[in-house]
mmCIF file of C-alpha atoms in Angstrom:
data_model
loop_
_atom_site.group_PDB
_atom_site.id
_atom_site.type_symbol
_atom_site.label_atom_id
_atom_site.label_comp_id
_atom_site.label_asym_id
_atom_site.label_seq_id
_atom_site.Cartn_x
_atom_site.Cartn_y
_atom_site.Cartn_z
ATOM 1 C CA MET S 1 -0.119 -0.091 -0.465
ATOM 2 C CA SER S 2 1.223 3.852 -0.330
ATOM 3 C CA ASP S 3 1.471 5.936 1.413
ATOM 4 C CA TRP S 4 -0.930 9.848 0.094
ATOM 5 C CA VAL S 5 0.947 12.735 0.842
ATOM 6 C CA VAL S 6 -1.391 15.978 -0.305
ATOM 7 C CA VAL S 7 -0.999 19.965 0.079
ATOM 8 C CA THR S 8 -3.857 21.951 -1.332
ATOM 9 C CA PRO S 9 -5.334 24.317 -1.227
ATOM 10 C CA GLU S 10 -8.728 22.586 -0.993
ATOM 11 C CA PRO S 11 -10.360 21.542 1.700
ATOM 12 C CA LEU S 12 -9.756 17.789 2.898
ATOM 13 C CA SER S 13 -11.830 14.782 3.731
ATOM 14 C CA LEU S 14 -10.986 12.625 6.489
ATOM 15 C CA ASP S 15 -13.443 9.842 4.622
ATOM 16 C CA THR S 16 -10.743 9.800 1.991
ATOM 17 C CA ALA S 17 -8.234 10.113 4.337
ATOM 18 C CA VAL S 18 -9.729 7.000 6.280
ATOM 19 C CA ARG S 19 -10.564 4.915 2.469
ATOM 20 C CA HIS S 20 -6.575 4.940 1.800
ATOM 21 C CA VAL S 21 -5.961 3.199 3.939
ATOM 22 C CA GLU S 22 -8.495 0.557 4.952
ATOM 23 C CA HIS S 23 -7.083 -2.442 4.461
ATOM 24 C CA GLU S 24 -8.029 -5.866 5.663
ATOM 25 C CA SER S 25 -4.701 -6.920 7.995
ATOM 26 C CA ALA S 26 -5.281 -3.458 9.470
ATOM 27 C CA GLY S 27 -7.375 -3.768 13.259
ATOM 28 C CA ALA S 28 -7.096 -0.486 13.362
ATOM 29 C CA ILE S 29 -6.577 2.908 12.245
ATOM 30 C CA SER S 30 -5.770 6.051 14.052
ATOM 31 C CA THR S 31 -6.863 9.480 12.695
ATOM 32 C CA PHE S 32 -6.273 12.642 14.267
ATOM 33 C CA VAL S 33 -8.075 16.276 12.316
ATOM 34 C CA GLY S 34 -6.205 19.681 12.809
ATOM 35 C CA THR S 35 -9.119 22.140 12.635
ATOM 36 C CA THR S 36 -8.760 26.031 12.844
ATOM 37 C CA ARG S 37 -10.455 26.491 16.554
ATOM 38 C CA ASP S 38 -12.488 30.828 16.980
ATOM 39 C CA ASN S 39 -9.875 32.015 19.393
ATOM 40 C CA PHE S 40 -6.506 32.051 21.547
ATOM 41 C CA GLN S 41 -5.317 33.839 23.751
ATOM 42 C CA GLY S 42 -8.807 35.662 24.666
ATOM 43 C CA LYS S 43 -9.269 37.113 20.908
ATOM 44 C CA VAL S 44 -11.812 35.978 18.322
ATOM 45 C CA VAL S 45 -9.184 33.750 15.680
ATOM 46 C CA GLU S 46 -11.427 34.680 12.079
ATOM 47 C CA HIS S 47 -9.552 32.045 10.316
ATOM 48 C CA LEU S 48 -6.158 30.817 9.433
ATOM 49 C CA GLU S 49 -3.932 30.967 6.590
ATOM 50 C CA TYR S 50 -0.774 28.968 5.358
ATOM 51 C CA GLU S 51 1.383 29.066 3.550
ATOM 52 C CA GLY S 52 3.865 26.532 2.010
ATOM 53 C CA TYR S 53 7.072 25.681 -0.889
ATOM 54 C CA VAL S 54 4.390 22.653 -2.077
ATOM 55 C CA PRO S 55 7.726 20.358 -3.518
ATOM 56 C CA MET S 56 9.601 20.289 0.162
ATOM 57 C CA ALA S 57 6.607 19.838 2.498
ATOM 58 C CA GLU S 58 5.638 16.888 0.083
ATOM 59 C CA LYS S 59 8.977 15.725 0.676
ATOM 60 C CA GLU S 60 8.926 16.640 3.992
ATOM 61 C CA LEU S 61 6.067 14.483 4.521
ATOM 62 C CA LYS S 62 7.139 11.515 2.401
ATOM 63 C CA ASN S 63 10.223 11.875 4.945
ATOM 64 C CA ILE S 64 7.741 11.417 7.878
ATOM 65 C CA CYS S 65 6.213 8.247 6.069
ATOM 66 C CA VAL S 66 9.992 6.723 5.749
ATOM 67 C CA SER S 67 9.861 7.349 9.741
ATOM 68 C CA ILE S 68 6.721 5.787 10.536
ATOM 69 C CA ARG S 69 7.378 2.624 8.638
ATOM 70 C CA THR S 70 10.946 1.787 10.084
ATOM 71 C CA LYS S 71 9.628 2.973 13.761
ATOM 72 C CA TRP S 72 6.404 0.721 13.366
ATOM 73 C CA PRO S 73 6.746 -1.235 10.214
ATOM 74 C CA HIS S 74 3.632 -3.671 10.845
ATOM 75 C CA VAL S 75 1.542 0.096 9.143
ATOM 76 C CA VAL S 76 -0.329 -0.330 6.927
ATOM 77 C CA GLY S 77 -1.130 2.682 5.368
ATOM 78 C CA ILE S 78 -0.339 6.651 5.520
ATOM 79 C CA ALA S 79 -2.480 9.205 4.813
ATOM 80 C CA MET S 80 -1.232 13.098 5.459
ATOM 81 C CA LEU S 81 -2.681 16.314 4.483
ATOM 82 C CA HIS S 82 -1.934 19.585 4.737
ATOM 83 C CA ARG S 83 -4.251 22.371 3.670
ATOM 84 C CA LEU S 84 -3.036 25.476 1.912
ATOM 85 C CA GLY S 85 -4.690 28.855 2.310
ATOM 86 C CA VAL S 86 -7.431 30.847 3.997
ATOM 87 C CA VAL S 87 -8.509 27.813 6.830
ATOM 88 C CA ALA S 88 -11.801 28.797 8.330
ATOM 89 C CA VAL S 89 -13.408 28.325 11.976
ATOM 90 C CA LYS S 90 -13.933 24.376 12.682
ATOM 91 C CA GLU S 91 -12.308 23.127 9.374
ATOM 92 C CA ALA S 92 -9.504 20.967 8.764
ATOM 93 C CA SER S 93 -5.875 22.347 8.507
ATOM 94 C CA VAL S 94 -4.407 19.043 8.766
ATOM 95 C CA ILE S 95 -5.825 14.914 8.924
ATOM 96 C CA ILE S 96 -3.199 12.177 9.350
ATOM 97 C CA ALA S 97 -4.404 8.709 8.958
ATOM 98 C CA VAL S 98 -3.034 5.039 10.132
ATOM 99 C CA SER S 99 -3.584 2.048 10.102
ATOM 100 C CA SER S 100 -1.960 -0.997 11.209
ATOM 101 C CA PRO S 101 -2.972 -4.696 12.347
ATOM 102 C CA HIS S 102 -3.457 -3.364 16.064
ATOM 103 C CA ARG S 103 -4.363 -0.627 17.713
ATOM 104 C CA GLN S 104 -1.027 1.296 19.553
ATOM 105 C CA GLU S 105 1.457 0.700 17.300
ATOM 106 C CA ALA S 106 -1.456 3.100 14.791
ATOM 107 C CA LEU S 107 -2.108 6.046 17.644
ATOM 108 C CA GLU S 108 2.355 5.995 18.603
ATOM 109 C CA ALA S 109 2.894 6.541 14.401
ATOM 110 C CA VAL S 110 -0.597 9.305 14.816
ATOM 111 C CA ALA S 111 0.765 11.481 17.784
ATOM 112 C CA TYR S 112 3.931 11.010 15.897
ATOM 113 C CA GLY S 113 3.280 11.775 12.210
ATOM 114 C CA ILE S 114 1.952 15.463 13.408
ATOM 115 C CA ASP S 115 4.344 15.720 16.020
ATOM 116 C CA THR S 116 6.941 15.389 13.438
ATOM 117 C CA LEU S 117 5.140 17.415 10.998
ATOM 118 C CA LYS S 118 4.892 20.241 13.337
ATOM 119 C CA ALA S 119 8.357 20.212 13.346
ATOM 120 C CA ARG S 120 10.348 19.798 10.100
ATOM 121 C CA VAL S 121 7.396 20.726 7.573
ATOM 122 C CA PRO S 122 7.613 24.387 5.822
ATOM 123 C CA ILE S 123 4.364 25.936 5.668
ATOM 124 C CA TRP S 124 4.333 28.458 7.797
ATOM 125 C CA LYS S 125 0.843 29.311 10.105
ATOM 126 C CA LEU S 126 -0.593 33.661 10.015
ATOM 127 C CA GLU S 127 -3.720 33.784 12.517
ATOM 128 C CA LYS S 128 -6.751 36.283 11.575
ATOM 129 C CA TYR S 129 -7.951 38.227 14.731
ATOM 130 C CA ALA S 130 -11.048 40.506 15.059
ATOM 131 C CA GLY S 131 -10.458 43.780 14.318
ATOM 132 C CA ASP S 132 -7.588 42.631 11.431
ATOM 133 C CA ASP S 133 -4.644 41.822 13.985
ATOM 134 C CA ARG S 134 -3.085 39.190 12.394
ATOM 135 C CA VAL S 135 -0.053 36.995 13.960
ATOM 136 C CA TRP S 136 2.353 34.718 12.485
ATOM 137 C CA LYS S 137 2.908 31.620 14.685
ATOM 138 C CA GLU S 138 6.081 29.682 14.862
ATOM 139 C CA ASN S 139 5.599 25.507 15.947
ATOM 140 C CA PRO S 140 6.969 25.100 19.139
ATOM 141 C CA GLU S 141 8.173 22.111 17.779
ATOM 142 C CA TRP S 142 10.025 23.898 14.994
ATOM 143 C CA ARG S 143 12.226 24.842 18.134
ATOM 144 C CA THR S 144 13.269 21.454 19.568
ATOM 145 C CA MET S 145 13.283 20.323 15.592
ATOM 146 C CA VAL S 146 12.824 16.849 15.973
ATOM 147 C CA PRO S 147 15.295 15.111 13.179
ATOM 148 C CA ILE S 148 13.708 12.419 11.335
ATOM 149 C CA GLU S 149 15.277 9.048 11.887
#
């Protein structure tokens, strides 16, 4: 089963990601969906805006998939999707789905996937607050720069 990596301005679909990793040998599918919330530190968030260099971001996502398969060799399917552009409140900006024979490796692989994505993938987030205030956000994970193993 091939890994599915997408960086796109189009809305993301959890159902499509899950369908991509489904397999008769997989007894577990774990997912993570990161959505835009309507507030941050007392400010009203109107939307998020993501920018990234697609070829480099997709390459890094593929590297994360390789790392997941090295750490959890029984993983069956991996889908990693990230949205670019404006992402409204309640909409998904990132989706990760991992299937495996058993739940523990799927759960661990999803957690590793999102943490490593936030530390390594060159995608930047701008928060747009009410009142036309905007702030570029740094992922705390960038400070530690989780290495791809």
